[in-house]
Tab-separated table of C-alpha atoms in Angstrom:
chain	number	residue	atom	x	y	z
A	1	ASN	CA	106.733	-150.461	115.319
A	2	ALA	CA	106.808	-150.173	119.137
A	3	GLY	CA	104.780	-146.933	119.497
A	4	VAL	CA	104.897	-145.775	123.129
A	5	THR	CA	106.972	-147.924	125.488
A	6	GLN	CA	106.779	-147.627	129.269
A	7	THR	CA	109.088	-149.217	131.821
A	8	PRO	CA	108.686	-150.806	134.259
A	9	LYS	CA	105.273	-152.477	133.891
A	10	PHE	CA	104.930	-153.138	137.621
A	11	GLN	CA	106.660	-151.733	140.688
A	12	VAL	CA	106.198	-151.927	144.449
A	13	LEU	CA	107.766	-149.205	146.580
A	14	LYS	CA	107.906	-148.372	150.239
A	15	THR	CA	106.718	-144.985	151.447
A	16	GLY	CA	109.518	-142.451	151.075
A	17	GLN	CA	111.390	-144.272	148.316
A	18	SER	CA	112.025	-142.576	145.008
A	19	MET	CA	111.760	-143.893	141.488
A	20	THR	CA	111.572	-142.816	137.874
A	21	LEU	CA	109.063	-144.093	135.345
A	22	GLN	CA	110.438	-144.143	131.829
A	23	CYS	CA	108.567	-143.453	128.600
A	24	ALA	CA	109.837	-143.485	125.028
A	25	GLN	CA	108.044	-143.056	121.698
A	26	ASP	CA	109.323	-143.853	118.220
A	27	MET	CA	106.686	-141.971	116.200
A	28	ASN	CA	108.568	-138.648	116.044
A	29	HIS	CA	105.776	-137.008	118.055
A	30	ASN	CA	106.284	-133.530	119.452
A	31	SER	CA	104.046	-133.764	122.519
A	32	MET	CA	104.163	-136.210	125.411
A	33	TYR	CA	101.970	-136.657	128.479
A	34	TRP	CA	101.803	-138.463	131.812
A	35	TYR	CA	98.432	-139.522	133.256
A	36	ARG	CA	97.355	-141.434	136.306
A	37	GLN	CA	94.283	-143.630	136.407
A	38	ASP	CA	92.488	-144.326	139.656
A	39	PRO	CA	89.226	-146.248	140.185
A	40	GLY	CA	86.226	-143.985	139.656
A	41	MET	CA	88.433	-141.027	138.647
A	42	GLY	CA	89.225	-141.605	134.988
A	43	LEU	CA	92.509	-140.441	133.474
A	44	ARG	CA	94.006	-137.328	135.057
A	45	LEU	CA	96.884	-135.378	133.554
A	46	ILE	CA	99.968	-135.063	135.778
A	47	TYR	CA	102.411	-133.228	133.490
A	48	TYR	CA	102.834	-132.711	129.792
A	49	SER	CA	105.498	-131.589	127.356
A	50	ALA	CA	104.078	-129.748	124.358
A	51	SER	CA	107.434	-129.878	122.597
A	52	GLU	CA	111.039	-130.834	123.277
A	53	GLY	CA	112.478	-128.531	125.907
A	54	THR	CA	109.159	-127.566	127.531
A	55	THR	CA	107.155	-129.072	130.379
A	56	ASP	CA	103.972	-127.888	132.073
A	57	LYS	CA	101.834	-128.918	135.015
A	58	GLY	CA	98.597	-130.746	134.465
A	59	GLU	CA	95.669	-131.304	136.791
A	60	VAL	CA	97.489	-133.267	139.538
A	61	PRO	CA	101.243	-132.387	139.516
A	62	ASN	CA	101.973	-132.367	143.260
A	63	GLY	CA	104.549	-134.962	144.319
A	64	TYR	CA	105.900	-135.478	140.802
A	65	ASN	CA	108.622	-134.100	138.566
A	66	VAL	CA	109.243	-134.686	134.883
A	67	SER	CA	112.093	-134.467	132.414
A	68	ARG	CA	111.797	-134.267	128.639
A	69	LEU	CA	115.191	-135.815	127.984
A	70	ASN	CA	114.950	-135.497	124.196
A	71	LYS	CA	112.205	-135.696	121.600
A	72	ARG	CA	111.716	-139.431	122.204
A	73	GLU	CA	111.817	-139.680	125.995
A	74	PHE	CA	109.720	-138.225	128.806
A	75	SER	CA	110.309	-139.467	132.349
A	76	LEU	CA	108.192	-139.109	135.497
A	77	ARG	CA	109.890	-139.028	138.894
A	78	LEU	CA	108.459	-139.625	142.346
A	79	GLU	CA	110.952	-138.099	144.784
A	80	SER	CA	109.358	-139.420	147.979
A	81	ALA	CA	106.596	-141.901	147.239
A	82	ALA	CA	103.377	-141.769	149.251
A	83	PRO	CA	100.541	-144.330	149.428
A	84	SER	CA	98.256	-141.784	147.689
A	85	GLN	CA	100.434	-142.203	144.608
A	86	THR	CA	99.434	-145.846	144.230
A	87	SER	CA	97.920	-145.860	140.762
A	88	VAL	CA	98.299	-146.967	137.168
A	89	TYR	CA	100.421	-144.497	135.211
A	90	PHE	CA	100.039	-143.997	131.476
A	91	CYS	CA	102.368	-142.179	129.144
A	92	ALA	CA	101.005	-140.853	125.849
A	93	SER	CA	102.281	-138.935	122.856
A	94	SER	CA	100.770	-136.996	119.979
A	95	VAL	CA	101.940	-135.174	116.875
A	96	GLY	CA	101.190	-131.983	118.760
A	97	PRO	CA	98.083	-130.068	117.813
A	98	ARG	CA	94.994	-130.565	119.909
A	99	ASN	CA	93.110	-132.011	116.953
A	100	GLN	CA	95.487	-134.996	116.783
A	101	PRO	CA	94.832	-138.192	118.747
A	102	GLN	CA	97.023	-139.317	121.616
A	103	HIS	CA	98.785	-142.696	121.515
A	104	PHE	CA	99.119	-144.477	124.847
A	105	GLY	CA	101.652	-146.855	126.343
A	106	ASP	CA	100.603	-150.028	128.158
A	107	GLY	CA	100.816	-148.450	131.609
A	108	THR	CA	102.875	-148.900	134.767
A	109	ARG	CA	101.101	-150.329	137.807
A	110	LEU	CA	102.687	-148.750	140.874
A	111	SER	CA	101.934	-149.788	144.459
A	112	ILE	CA	103.282	-147.853	147.414
A	113	LEU	CA	103.158	-149.550	150.791
B	1	ILE	CA	89.131	-128.012	136.389
B	2	LEU	CA	86.820	-128.653	133.440
B	3	ASN	CA	83.899	-130.994	133.917
B	4	VAL	CA	83.448	-133.739	131.337
B	5	GLU	CA	80.538	-136.042	132.121
B	6	GLN	CA	79.747	-139.352	130.475
B	7	SER	CA	76.521	-141.290	130.760
B	8	PRO	CA	75.633	-143.942	131.475
B	9	GLN	CA	78.559	-145.162	133.595
B	10	SER	CA	77.921	-148.730	132.466
B	11	LEU	CA	75.701	-150.470	129.983
B	12	HIS	CA	74.812	-154.117	129.312
B	13	VAL	CA	73.405	-154.973	125.890
B	14	GLN	CA	72.714	-158.131	123.911
B	15	GLU	CA	74.707	-159.013	120.806
B	16	GLY	CA	73.053	-157.350	117.825
B	17	ASP	CA	71.569	-154.446	119.797
B	18	SER	CA	72.412	-150.919	118.758
B	19	THR	CA	73.400	-148.543	121.534
B	20	ASN	CA	74.532	-145.017	122.196
B	21	PHE	CA	76.059	-143.008	124.999
B	22	THR	CA	76.658	-139.369	125.790
B	23	CYS	CA	79.569	-137.079	126.578
B	24	SER	CA	78.822	-133.608	127.997
B	25	PHE	CA	81.455	-130.883	128.135
B	26	PRO	CA	81.712	-127.106	128.646
B	27	SER	CA	80.509	-125.321	125.509
B	28	SER	CA	82.784	-122.290	125.966
B	29	ASN	CA	86.288	-122.101	124.459
B	30	PHE	CA	85.815	-125.416	122.639
B	31	TYR	CA	88.730	-126.706	120.564
B	32	ALA	CA	88.425	-130.483	120.094
B	33	LEU	CA	86.587	-133.547	121.364
B	34	HIS	CA	88.293	-136.957	121.420
B	35	TRP	CA	86.784	-140.449	121.735
B	36	TYR	CA	88.902	-143.413	122.857
B	37	ARG	CA	88.179	-147.127	123.207
B	38	TRP	CA	89.800	-148.874	126.171
B	39	GLU	CA	89.755	-152.650	126.392
B	40	THR	CA	90.549	-154.352	129.692
B	41	ALA	CA	94.289	-154.961	130.191
B	42	LYS	CA	95.149	-152.811	127.175
B	43	SER	CA	95.786	-149.108	126.639
B	44	PRO	CA	93.283	-146.555	125.280
B	45	GLU	CA	93.071	-146.350	121.489
B	46	ALA	CA	91.829	-143.321	119.607
B	47	LEU	CA	88.529	-143.631	117.752
B	48	PHE	CA	87.714	-140.085	116.661
B	49	VAL	CA	88.855	-136.503	117.010
B	50	MET	CA	86.189	-133.929	116.200
B	51	THR	CA	86.584	-130.177	116.024
B	52	LEU	CA	83.624	-128.646	114.169
B	53	ASN	CA	80.040	-128.197	115.331
B	54	GLY	CA	77.903	-130.725	113.474
B	55	ASP	CA	80.851	-133.059	112.790
B	56	GLU	CA	79.934	-136.684	112.218
B	57	LYS	CA	82.597	-139.378	112.080
B	58	LYS	CA	82.268	-143.088	111.319
B	59	LYS	CA	84.544	-146.104	111.665
B	60	GLY	CA	82.859	-149.373	110.744
B	61	ARG	CA	79.837	-149.835	113.016
B	62	ILE	CA	80.841	-146.988	115.340
B	63	SER	CA	79.936	-143.372	114.690
B	64	ALA	CA	79.981	-140.119	116.637
B	65	THR	CA	78.320	-136.717	116.427
B	66	LEU	CA	79.281	-133.379	117.923
B	67	ASN	CA	77.273	-130.372	119.110
B	68	THR	CA	79.656	-127.702	120.373
B	69	LYS	CA	76.962	-125.058	120.958
B	70	GLU	CA	75.163	-127.155	123.567
B	71	GLY	CA	78.243	-129.101	124.688
B	72	TYR	CA	77.568	-132.744	123.921
B	73	SER	CA	78.727	-135.623	121.742
B	74	TYR	CA	77.042	-138.957	121.097
B	75	LEU	CA	78.787	-142.239	120.318
B	76	TYR	CA	76.698	-144.854	118.498
B	77	ILE	CA	77.427	-148.536	118.009
B	78	LYS	CA	75.272	-150.339	115.470
B	79	GLY	CA	74.698	-154.071	115.910
B	80	SER	CA	76.920	-154.507	118.990
B	81	GLN	CA	79.302	-157.480	119.040
B	82	PRO	CA	81.049	-159.070	122.059
B	83	GLU	CA	84.352	-157.616	120.816
B	84	ASP	CA	82.865	-154.123	121.274
B	85	SER	CA	82.964	-154.691	125.039
B	86	ALA	CA	85.250	-151.984	126.403
B	87	THR	CA	85.245	-148.659	128.214
B	88	TYR	CA	84.607	-145.713	125.915
B	89	LEU	CA	86.255	-142.469	126.991
B	90	CYS	CA	85.604	-138.987	125.750
B	91	ALA	CA	88.022	-136.124	126.346
B	92	PHE	CA	87.779	-132.378	125.791
B	93	TYR	CA	90.316	-129.777	124.743
B	94	ASN	CA	89.596	-126.132	125.316
B	95	ALA	CA	91.958	-123.290	124.412
B	96	GLY	CA	94.583	-124.666	126.804
B	97	ASN	CA	96.861	-127.625	126.170
B	98	MET	CA	95.231	-130.085	128.544
B	99	LEU	CA	93.010	-132.945	127.473
B	100	THR	CA	90.382	-133.501	130.186
B	101	PHE	CA	88.843	-136.967	130.272
B	102	GLY	CA	85.404	-138.063	131.361
B	103	GLY	CA	84.958	-141.077	133.617
B	104	GLY	CA	84.029	-143.356	130.722
B	105	THR	CA	81.098	-145.586	129.773
B	106	ARG	CA	81.725	-149.286	130.331
B	107	LEU	CA	79.953	-151.349	127.671
B	108	MET	CA	79.401	-155.072	128.065
B	109	VAL	CA	77.925	-156.987	125.110
B	110	LYS	CA	76.476	-160.394	125.914
B	111	PRO	CA	76.614	-163.107	123.218
């Protein structure tokens, strides 16, 4: 059982390049999330999708877009990467209600030069 | 932006010691409090989700309590082992749909 799968695991970009981080879950969860983790900052929510067909901004959405492609997949796009977006990105999913735990992927380490 | 504070930021204990740490969160519009365990080079794993004032949850040697009226939760580890070394995160849900994380408590257990 794979759980939450993120690709790629590592990526180096140049400033101004674009890329899409992929996330897929096989647990039939309704809700999916994208977080970034920076030293001393903890996990901060970028965007979330409470259910298939909906997306909402989190705490730090600027510079990102998301697509909930279907129930399984939730992608995060950087249209024009900036050095401030160097971070470790985590995707997570949950059954849906706020009293259910979130299940995390292994993370994508992204460096922008 | 909701403020979730965890203390201490880091903690060194000897194997066999019992320890505890604190998560503070806004007491208004409380919905749920989550605890996660995050080992180095892995992803966070859920320990507990608590929703009711006075909740106590236990998993092996780890337990947690919740006080929603005063806005705090304690995580306890009894008889710490080296494999308990990790960062422990708490996260707070209010009436919105966003889980807000604290900065974590990094626990290091020396053999």
